[in-house]
Short mmCIF file of C-alpha atoms in Angstrom, two decimals:
data_model
loop_
_atom_site.label_atom_id
_atom_site.label_comp_id
_atom_site.label_asym_id
_atom_site.label_seq_id
_atom_site.Cartn_x
_atom_site.Cartn_y
_atom_site.Cartn_z
CA MET V 1 121.27 -35.32 127.45
CA PRO V 2 123.51 -35.29 124.38
CA ASP V 3 125.90 -38.14 123.70
CA LYS V 4 128.55 -35.74 122.41
CA PHE V 5 128.99 -31.99 122.50
CA ASP V 6 131.58 -29.27 121.97
CA VAL V 7 132.43 -26.31 124.22
CA GLY V 8 133.47 -22.85 123.13
CA MET V 9 134.63 -20.00 125.35
CA ASP V 10 135.25 -16.37 124.51
CA VAL V 11 137.42 -14.91 127.31
CA GLY V 12 137.33 -11.17 126.97
CA SER V 13 138.47 -8.18 129.01
CA VAL V 14 135.12 -7.90 130.86
CA SER V 15 133.26 -11.19 130.51
CA VAL V 16 133.56 -14.91 129.76
CA ASN V 17 131.05 -16.22 127.20
CA LEU V 18 130.36 -19.96 127.00
CA ALA V 19 128.55 -21.85 124.28
CA VAL V 20 127.78 -25.58 124.06
CA LEU V 21 127.16 -26.92 120.55
CA SER V 22 125.78 -30.21 119.33
CA PRO V 23 127.68 -32.07 116.57
CA GLU V 24 125.04 -30.69 114.14
CA GLY V 25 125.82 -27.06 115.11
CA GLU V 26 122.81 -26.41 117.32
CA VAL V 27 123.50 -24.12 120.33
CA LEU V 28 122.49 -26.17 123.34
CA ARG V 29 123.52 -23.71 126.06
CA GLU V 30 124.82 -20.12 126.12
CA GLU V 31 126.00 -18.20 129.19
CA TYR V 32 127.45 -14.76 129.75
CA ARG V 33 129.24 -13.92 132.98
CA ARG V 34 131.39 -10.94 134.02
CA HIS V 35 134.69 -12.06 135.48
CA HIS V 36 135.72 -8.86 137.42
CA GLY V 37 139.41 -9.53 136.79
CA THR V 38 139.41 -13.28 137.44
CA PRO V 39 138.76 -14.81 134.00
CA SER V 40 140.37 -18.20 134.70
CA ARG V 41 138.33 -18.71 137.88
CA VAL V 42 135.06 -17.79 136.13
CA ALA V 43 135.91 -20.01 133.15
CA LEU V 44 136.47 -22.93 135.54
CA GLN V 45 133.12 -22.26 137.26
CA LEU V 46 131.30 -22.15 133.95
CA ILE V 47 132.77 -25.44 132.78
CA GLU V 48 132.05 -27.14 136.10
CA SER V 49 128.44 -25.89 135.95
CA LEU V 50 127.87 -27.93 132.77
CA GLU V 51 127.40 -31.09 134.78
CA PRO V 52 125.12 -32.95 135.23
CA ASP V 53 123.29 -31.77 132.09
CA PHE V 54 126.46 -32.07 130.01
CA PRO V 55 128.79 -34.77 131.39
CA LEU V 56 132.34 -33.62 130.75
CA GLN V 57 133.40 -37.08 129.55
CA ASN V 58 131.13 -36.48 126.55
CA CYS V 59 132.97 -33.35 125.47
CA ARG V 60 134.59 -33.87 122.06
CA LEU V 61 136.64 -30.65 122.05
CA ILE V 62 136.99 -27.29 123.77
CA ALA V 63 137.94 -24.15 121.89
CA PHE V 64 138.90 -20.74 123.11
CA THR V 65 139.13 -17.26 121.70
CA GLY V 66 139.52 -13.75 123.09
CA LEU V 67 142.07 -11.90 125.15
CA GLY V 68 142.53 -14.59 127.80
CA GLY V 69 141.79 -17.66 125.69
CA LYS V 70 145.30 -18.73 124.81
CA VAL V 71 146.38 -19.50 128.39
CA LEU V 72 143.25 -21.56 129.06
CA ALA V 73 143.66 -23.48 125.79
CA GLU V 74 147.18 -24.46 126.80
CA LEU V 75 146.01 -25.56 130.24
CA LEU V 76 143.14 -27.69 129.03
CA GLY V 77 144.56 -29.01 125.78
CA GLY V 78 142.03 -27.05 123.83
CA VAL V 79 142.22 -25.18 120.51
CA PHE V 80 142.86 -21.43 120.43
CA VAL V 81 141.24 -19.47 117.59
CA ASN V 82 142.00 -15.87 116.69
CA GLU V 83 139.04 -13.67 117.72
CA VAL V 84 138.68 -12.06 114.30
CA ILE V 85 138.31 -15.50 112.66
CA ALA V 86 136.06 -16.75 115.46
CA GLN V 87 133.67 -13.76 115.28
CA ALA V 88 133.45 -13.98 111.49
CA ARG V 89 132.85 -17.73 111.56
CA GLY V 90 130.19 -17.47 114.22
CA THR V 91 128.30 -14.80 112.29
CA TYR V 92 128.55 -16.75 109.03
CA HIS V 93 126.96 -19.77 110.70
CA PHE V 94 123.72 -17.81 111.18
CA HIS V 95 123.92 -15.04 108.58
CA PRO V 96 126.08 -15.91 105.58
CA GLU V 97 124.55 -12.94 103.72
CA ALA V 98 126.27 -10.37 106.04
CA HIS V 99 128.83 -8.24 104.22
CA ALA V 100 130.20 -6.47 107.29
CA ILE V 101 130.44 -7.29 110.99
CA ILE V 102 130.65 -4.81 113.87
CA ASP V 103 131.71 -6.42 117.14
CA MET V 104 131.76 -4.29 120.32
CA GLY V 105 132.88 -5.79 123.59
CA GLY V 106 134.01 -4.47 126.95
CA GLU V 107 137.23 -2.85 125.81
CA ASP V 108 137.59 -3.42 122.08
CA ALA V 109 135.65 -2.85 118.90
CA LYS V 110 136.14 -4.53 115.53
CA LEU V 111 134.97 -4.07 111.98
CA LEU V 112 135.19 -7.02 109.60
CA LEU V 113 134.43 -6.89 105.90
CA VAL V 114 133.47 -10.35 104.62
CA MET V 115 131.99 -12.04 101.56
CA ASP V 116 130.69 -15.46 100.56
CA GLU V 117 132.55 -17.20 97.75
CA ASP V 118 131.07 -20.55 96.62
CA GLY V 119 129.78 -21.35 100.11
CA HIS V 120 132.98 -20.31 101.88
CA GLN V 121 133.47 -17.17 103.96
CA VAL V 122 136.33 -14.86 103.02
CA ILE V 123 137.55 -12.05 105.29
CA GLN V 124 138.45 -9.23 102.90
CA ASP V 125 139.58 -6.67 105.52
CA PHE V 126 139.34 -5.90 109.19
CA ALA V 127 140.25 -3.22 111.69
CA MET V 128 140.00 -2.80 115.45
CA ASN V 129 140.69 -0.18 118.09
CA THR V 130 144.14 0.19 119.56
CA MET V 131 144.96 0.61 123.26
CA CYS V 132 142.16 3.17 123.86
CA ALA V 133 138.81 1.81 124.96
CA ALA V 134 136.84 4.75 123.54
CA GLY V 135 133.62 3.55 121.94
CA THR V 136 133.39 0.27 123.84
CA GLY V 137 131.14 -1.28 126.49
CA SER V 138 133.19 -0.34 129.52
CA PHE V 139 132.71 3.33 128.92
CA LEU V 140 128.96 2.90 128.59
CA ASP V 141 129.00 1.05 131.94
CA GLN V 142 130.95 3.87 133.57
CA GLN V 143 128.69 6.61 132.30
CA ALA V 144 125.51 4.73 133.21
CA HIS V 145 126.87 4.35 136.77
CA ARG V 146 127.89 8.01 136.93
CA LEU V 147 124.43 9.11 135.83
CA GLY V 148 122.80 6.79 138.35
CA TYR V 149 121.18 4.36 135.90
CA THR V 150 121.46 0.63 135.32
CA ILE V 151 122.82 -0.29 131.91
CA GLU V 152 119.31 -1.50 131.04
CA GLN V 153 117.76 1.88 131.90
CA PHE V 154 120.61 3.57 130.05
CA SER V 155 119.67 1.59 126.95
CA GLU V 156 115.95 2.40 127.07
CA LEU V 157 116.31 6.10 127.91
CA SER V 158 118.28 6.81 124.72
CA LEU V 159 115.19 6.03 122.60
CA LYS V 160 113.35 9.06 124.07
CA SER V 161 115.78 11.45 122.40
CA THR V 162 114.66 13.85 119.66
CA THR V 163 117.67 16.19 119.43
CA PRO V 164 120.82 14.41 120.62
CA PRO V 165 123.75 16.77 121.25
CA ARG V 166 127.14 16.38 119.63
CA ILE V 167 129.59 14.56 121.92
CA ALA V 168 133.23 13.80 121.24
CA GLY V 169 133.71 10.10 120.49
CA ARG V 170 137.41 9.69 119.82
CA CYS V 171 138.38 9.88 123.48
CA THR V 172 136.46 8.77 126.58
CA VAL V 173 137.91 11.66 128.57
CA PHE V 174 136.72 14.18 125.98
CA ALA V 175 133.31 12.54 125.90
CA LYS V 176 132.98 12.70 129.68
CA THR V 177 133.92 16.38 129.63
CA ASP V 178 131.27 17.09 127.01
CA MET V 179 128.68 15.18 129.00
CA ILE V 180 129.42 17.09 132.19
CA HIS V 181 129.11 20.46 130.41
CA LEU V 182 125.83 19.35 128.87
CA GLN V 183 124.49 18.29 132.27
CA GLN V 184 125.43 21.63 133.71
CA GLY V 185 123.53 23.27 130.89
CA ALA V 186 120.40 21.36 131.98
CA THR V 187 120.39 19.06 128.94
CA PRO V 188 118.08 16.09 129.69
CA ASP V 189 119.82 12.82 130.48
CA PHE V 190 118.11 10.93 127.69
CA GLU V 191 119.45 13.43 125.09
CA ILE V 192 123.01 13.07 126.51
CA ILE V 193 122.76 9.30 126.43
CA ALA V 194 121.61 9.34 122.83
CA GLY V 195 124.45 11.73 121.95
CA LEU V 196 126.93 9.36 123.53
CA CYS V 197 125.54 6.41 121.53
CA GLN V 198 125.86 8.40 118.33
CA ALA V 199 129.41 9.40 119.26
CA MET V 200 130.34 5.72 119.58
CA ALA V 201 128.92 4.98 116.13
CA ARG V 202 130.68 7.95 114.55
CA ASN V 203 133.91 6.95 116.23
CA LEU V 204 133.77 3.49 114.69
CA LYS V 205 132.98 4.90 111.28
CA SER V 206 135.70 7.55 111.27
CA ASN V 207 138.42 5.97 113.39
CA ILE V 208 138.11 2.20 112.80
CA ALA V 209 136.44 2.04 109.39
CA LYS V 210 138.73 4.88 108.14
CA GLY V 211 136.94 5.35 104.82
CA LYS V 212 136.31 1.68 104.09
CA THR V 213 133.20 0.94 102.07
CA ILE V 214 130.65 -0.79 104.24
CA ASN V 215 128.01 -2.57 102.21
CA PRO V 216 124.80 -3.79 103.91
CA PRO V 217 123.66 -5.98 105.44
CA VAL V 218 125.74 -5.32 108.54
CA ALA V 219 125.81 -7.67 111.54
CA PHE V 220 126.10 -6.00 114.97
CA GLN V 221 127.23 -8.26 117.82
CA GLY V 222 129.06 -8.35 121.12
CA GLY V 223 127.83 -7.20 124.54
CA VAL V 224 127.15 -3.62 123.37
CA ALA V 225 124.57 -4.99 120.87
CA HIS V 226 122.26 -5.25 123.88
CA ASN V 227 122.07 -1.46 123.94
CA LEU V 228 119.04 -0.19 122.00
CA GLY V 229 120.49 3.30 121.70
CA VAL V 230 123.68 2.06 120.05
CA ARG V 231 121.65 -0.04 117.65
CA GLN V 232 119.66 3.05 116.68
CA ALA V 233 122.87 5.08 116.35
CA PHE V 234 124.37 2.61 113.90
CA ARG V 235 121.19 2.70 111.80
CA GLN V 236 121.43 6.51 111.61
CA VAL V 237 125.20 6.84 111.12
CA PHE V 238 125.48 4.09 108.54
CA ASP V 239 122.07 4.78 106.88
CA LEU V 240 120.69 1.32 107.69
CA ASP V 241 117.25 0.04 108.56
CA ASP V 242 115.91 -2.95 110.55
CA ALA V 243 116.50 -5.24 107.56
CA THR V 244 120.09 -4.15 106.83
CA LEU V 245 121.32 -3.96 110.43
CA ILE V 246 121.27 -7.56 111.61
CA ILE V 247 121.35 -8.53 115.27
CA PRO V 248 122.35 -12.20 115.02
CA PRO V 249 121.04 -14.86 117.43
CA HIS V 250 123.40 -15.52 120.32
CA PHE V 251 125.13 -12.21 119.52
CA CYS V 252 127.06 -12.24 122.81
CA ALA V 253 128.46 -15.74 122.27
CA LEU V 254 129.31 -15.66 118.53
CA GLY V 255 133.01 -15.67 119.29
CA ALA V 256 132.69 -18.83 121.37
CA ILE V 257 130.45 -20.42 118.71
CA GLY V 258 132.85 -19.47 115.91
CA ALA V 259 135.80 -20.87 117.91
CA VAL V 260 134.09 -24.29 118.06
CA LEU V 261 133.14 -24.26 114.38
CA THR V 262 136.70 -23.34 113.38
CA ALA V 263 138.28 -25.89 115.75
CA ARG V 264 136.18 -28.68 114.28
CA GLU V 265 138.32 -28.48 111.17
CA GLN V 266 141.11 -30.00 113.32
CA LEU V 267 138.93 -32.20 115.54
CA PRO V 268 141.19 -34.40 117.71
CA GLU V 269 140.72 -38.16 117.41
CA ALA V 270 140.65 -38.57 121.16
CA PHE V 271 140.07 -35.85 123.69
CA THR V 272 139.55 -35.96 127.49
CA LEU V 273 138.63 -32.78 129.33
CA ASP V 274 140.73 -32.70 132.48
CA LEU V 275 140.08 -29.64 134.67
CA GLN V 276 142.82 -30.27 137.19
CA PRO V 277 145.47 -28.14 135.49
CA LEU V 278 143.01 -25.19 135.46
CA ARG V 279 142.15 -25.80 139.14
CA ASP V 280 145.86 -25.78 140.02
CA TYR V 281 146.34 -22.61 138.01
CA THR V 282 143.50 -20.71 139.70
CA ASN V 283 144.64 -21.85 143.18
CA ARG V 284 148.30 -21.08 142.67
CA LYS V 285 149.99 -18.73 145.11
CA LYS V 286 151.09 -15.41 143.76
CA GLU V 287 154.78 -14.87 143.54
CA ALA V 288 156.19 -12.51 146.13
CA HIS V 289 157.31 -9.24 144.65
CA ARG V 290 159.37 -6.49 146.20
CA ALA V 291 156.86 -4.02 147.55
CA LEU V 292 157.31 -0.29 147.86
CA ASP V 293 156.91 1.36 151.20
CA PRO V 294 153.22 1.92 152.00
CA LEU V 295 151.84 5.40 151.54
CA VAL V 296 151.40 7.41 154.74
CA PRO V 297 147.89 8.81 155.14
CA PRO V 298 147.75 12.61 155.32
CA LYS V 299 147.07 14.27 158.61
CA GLU V 300 143.34 14.41 159.28
CA LEU V 301 141.92 17.93 159.25
CA GLY V 302 140.00 18.71 162.39
CA PRO V 303 137.00 20.99 162.89
CA GLU V 304 139.31 24.01 163.26
CA ALA V 305 140.32 23.63 159.61
CA TYR V 306 136.77 24.50 158.60
CA ALA V 307 136.18 27.20 161.17
CA VAL V 308 133.54 29.79 160.38
CA ALA V 309 132.57 32.98 162.13
CA PRO V 310 130.00 32.81 164.94
CA LEU V 311 126.44 33.05 163.66
CA PRO V 312 124.88 36.50 163.83
CA PRO V 313 122.11 36.93 166.45
CA MET V 314 118.60 35.86 165.40
CA GLY V 315 116.76 38.80 163.84
CA SER V 316 119.92 40.87 163.30
CA ASN V 317 119.53 40.98 159.51
CA THR V 318 123.30 41.09 159.06
CA GLU V 319 124.32 42.09 155.54
CA ALA V 320 125.75 39.04 153.76
CA TYR V 321 126.83 37.86 150.29
CA LEU V 322 126.28 34.51 148.58
CA GLY V 323 128.78 32.71 146.34
CA ILE V 324 128.26 29.45 144.47
CA ASP V 325 130.92 27.43 142.59
CA VAL V 326 129.46 24.64 140.46
CA GLY V 327 132.20 22.37 139.14
CA SER V 328 132.27 19.11 137.28
CA ILE V 329 132.53 17.07 140.49
CA SER V 330 131.53 19.30 143.36
CA THR V 331 129.30 22.28 144.23
CA ASN V 332 130.38 24.78 146.87
CA VAL V 333 128.00 27.25 148.50
CA VAL V 334 129.34 29.98 150.84
CA VAL V 335 127.96 33.07 152.62
CA ILE V 336 130.23 35.84 153.91
CA ASP V 337 129.52 39.08 155.78
CA ARG V 338 130.74 42.64 155.10
CA GLU V 339 133.95 41.90 156.99
CA MET V 340 134.59 38.95 154.65
CA ARG V 341 134.11 36.40 157.39
CA VAL V 342 132.63 33.06 156.32
CA LEU V 343 129.27 32.59 158.04
CA ALA V 344 128.30 29.29 156.40
CA ARG V 345 129.74 26.94 153.85
CA GLU V 346 128.56 23.73 152.19
CA TYR V 347 130.33 21.22 149.95
CA LEU V 348 128.19 18.81 147.88
CA LEU V 349 128.75 16.38 144.99
CA THR V 350 127.35 17.79 141.79
CA ALA V 351 126.63 14.19 140.64
CA GLY V 352 125.68 15.38 137.15
CA ARG V 353 122.66 17.24 138.50
CA PRO V 354 123.78 20.79 139.27
CA LEU V 355 120.34 22.29 139.98
CA GLU V 356 119.62 19.64 142.58
CA ALA V 357 123.00 20.22 144.20
CA ILE V 358 122.48 23.98 144.28
CA THR V 359 119.02 23.59 145.76
CA GLU V 360 120.32 21.27 148.49
CA GLY V 361 123.28 23.57 149.25
CA LEU V 362 121.07 26.66 149.55
CA LYS V 363 118.66 24.67 151.75
CA ARG V 364 121.50 23.73 154.15
CA VAL V 365 122.93 27.22 154.28
CA GLY V 366 119.51 28.72 154.67
CA GLY V 367 118.79 26.43 157.58
CA LYS V 368 121.77 27.84 159.42
CA LEU V 369 121.30 31.51 158.56
CA ALA V 370 117.50 31.93 158.25
CA GLY V 371 116.37 35.01 160.22
CA ARG V 372 119.97 36.08 160.83
CA VAL V 373 121.19 37.59 157.54
CA ARG V 374 119.97 39.62 154.59
CA ILE V 375 121.61 38.61 151.26
CA MET V 376 122.82 41.80 149.53
CA GLY V 377 124.35 40.12 146.46
CA ALA V 378 125.01 36.74 144.85
CA ALA V 379 127.75 35.54 142.52
CA THR V 380 128.48 32.31 140.64
CA THR V 381 131.55 30.67 139.13
CA GLY V 382 132.62 27.28 137.82
CA SER V 383 131.70 25.39 134.68
CA GLY V 384 128.01 25.62 135.65
CA ARG V 385 128.12 29.33 136.43
CA TYR V 386 125.70 30.53 133.71
CA LEU V 387 123.00 27.96 134.52
CA THR V 388 123.46 28.70 138.24
CA GLY V 389 123.40 32.44 137.69
CA ASP V 390 120.07 32.21 135.86
CA PHE V 391 118.69 29.82 138.45
CA ILE V 392 119.41 32.03 141.49
CA GLY V 393 119.28 35.45 139.79
CA ALA V 394 122.96 36.17 140.43
CA ASP V 395 124.25 39.72 140.34
CA VAL V 396 127.68 38.65 139.10
CA VAL V 397 128.95 35.68 137.00
CA ARG V 398 132.71 35.22 136.82
CA ASN V 399 135.00 32.62 135.29
CA GLU V 400 137.12 30.34 137.46
CA ILE V 401 140.42 32.05 136.63
CA THR V 402 139.17 35.37 137.95
CA ALA V 403 137.61 33.74 141.00
CA GLN V 404 140.72 31.79 141.97
CA ALA V 405 143.01 34.76 141.50
CA THR V 406 140.77 37.15 143.45
CA ALA V 407 140.46 34.77 146.39
CA ALA V 408 144.20 33.93 146.48
CA ALA V 409 145.19 37.60 146.40
CA ALA V 410 142.71 38.36 149.18
CA ILE V 411 144.19 35.62 151.37
CA ASP V 412 147.82 36.65 150.71
CA PRO V 413 148.61 39.73 148.55
CA THR V 414 152.13 38.38 147.93
CA VAL V 415 150.95 35.26 146.07
CA ASP V 416 152.40 35.09 142.60
CA THR V 417 151.59 31.54 141.45
CA ILE V 418 148.41 29.45 141.70
CA PHE V 419 148.00 25.76 140.85
CA GLU V 420 144.41 24.54 141.01
CA ILE V 421 143.44 20.94 140.22
CA GLY V 422 139.75 20.03 140.17
CA GLY V 423 137.71 17.08 139.09
CA GLN V 424 137.86 17.74 135.36
CA ASP V 425 140.31 20.60 134.83
CA SER V 426 143.61 22.03 136.09
CA LYS V 427 144.85 25.60 136.00
CA PHE V 428 148.06 27.62 136.33
CA ILE V 429 147.69 31.36 137.13
CA SER V 430 150.48 33.87 137.44
CA LEU V 431 149.91 37.05 139.49
CA GLU V 432 151.80 40.32 139.94
CA HIS V 433 150.60 42.60 142.74
CA GLY V 434 147.25 40.81 142.77
CA ALA V 435 146.66 41.17 139.00
CA ILE V 436 146.60 38.26 136.55
CA VAL V 437 149.47 38.45 134.09
CA ASP V 438 149.29 34.92 132.62
CA PHE V 439 147.31 31.73 132.92
CA MET V 440 146.98 28.28 131.35
CA MET V 441 144.42 25.54 131.75
CA ASN V 442 143.67 22.19 130.16
CA LYS V 443 141.11 22.21 127.43
CA VAL V 444 138.91 19.23 126.60
CA CYS V 445 141.19 16.50 128.01
CA ALA V 446 140.90 15.85 131.75
CA ALA V 447 144.15 13.87 131.98
CA GLY V 448 146.11 15.13 134.97
CA THR V 449 143.08 16.02 137.01
CA GLY V 450 141.46 14.23 139.89
CA PRO V 451 138.05 13.53 141.38
CA ASN V 452 137.20 15.02 144.72
CA ASN V 453 138.44 13.09 147.72
CA ALA V 454 135.94 11.29 149.93
CA ASN V 455 135.40 13.95 152.60
CA GLY V 456 135.98 16.99 150.46
CA SER V 457 138.62 18.30 152.84
CA SER V 458 140.89 19.56 150.04
CA THR V 459 138.21 21.60 148.39
CA THR V 460 137.89 25.26 149.36
CA CYS V 461 135.07 27.71 148.80
CA GLN V 462 137.43 30.44 147.70
CA GLN V 463 136.28 30.14 144.07
CA ALA V 464 132.75 30.85 145.20
CA ILE V 465 133.73 34.17 146.77
CA GLU V 466 134.50 35.84 143.46
CA GLY V 467 134.14 39.43 142.42
CA VAL V 468 131.44 40.49 144.93
CA THR V 469 133.87 41.71 147.52
CA GLY V 470 137.26 40.82 146.01
CA ARG V 471 138.45 39.39 149.31
CA PHE V 472 138.40 36.12 151.23
CA TYR V 473 138.61 35.28 154.87
CA GLY V 474 137.74 32.28 156.97
CA GLY V 475 139.71 29.07 156.53
CA PRO V 476 142.67 27.33 154.94
CA THR V 477 142.78 26.07 151.37
#
């Protein structure tokens, strides 16, 4: 049990990192904890957890850095240190030979160019991302969750890659669009993950470094430094090896460590750590604000909204046609008869695995119609139409514009305008007498689009009935 110790905290957008240092600079304890939007509460819990191993009356000083550090420093009488200075000082404590520092956290990324002059660290230049969180840890978390992996699995899978695809790195929305298109082209997950890691490294080099000369060795730190794929990407993009890309000890807590080391230059003569102001702050009641009227839930659609034609008799071998629409979010499978009546329809989440979704959709439809129909033709549309067409041996493959227009004109020949908003794209189509005269759609950016709703009630199969018959019948949009 130390007689005296110092506490450092790095309060970021995603996590709170705590470090306890001895007077000699030894790290006695390090802890990383995600705060899920309650940084002050988590900071209080971390400080309280120090006892009994570290009695708070023995604390000489407490220093803060990071996005939420200033408020906590004011509440506890601590020292606030700018995060650029704190990160640089923490790295210098362990690796004074580093000439550059890359720090990647939950929602920001920094590049620091440093040098050692007569035993003192000098920050020559630095840059960091702006409001956009492209190329940071939060986006990695989101994509790992979307692909169905833990962040640990996400890290390990990237090392299996041999030919990583090119993925946009300047915008998270662009990157997600690229990833979805690659998935629908049957690109293996580990190749996509490696491509994303390389996109993050290229983004830092081109957008944050902006032509700066980065001399090795380079220290890589922050929560993203856990990711083995990103480490490998930095080695490749910056032409580094294991010796010139340094992963410092305590790389998640270097901001907290650096804050303590910097604050020691203004060590208070007497300091008592009183947690009551922080307890009062975390327990305060939120001020009442004028609230807007609550949103009214839309009317629930009943079974009649999804009505299909009666099933043909068993053994009738009714002539039927299959349509499949594979989009970025959902997959729709539909079967119609010669009179354009919908005999069966299925809506499934694509979930980044289009072939599995198609297989499941066909299985469900086949379970309803087996022994009752004979499929005379099959067609595909959507962003995964080519992969789907090859997979099922489709007779016709059509783009979404054609599919939407054909279906809308079949429902109502007088339609002259179509707005279609899907999970990753949106479209405007202008018709005259059932013919397309103009159209527009978003390109790479998915801003202004929306994921499918929970029950899929707003999604129609009319895209799937494209080109085979040119008509649609059997349910509302």
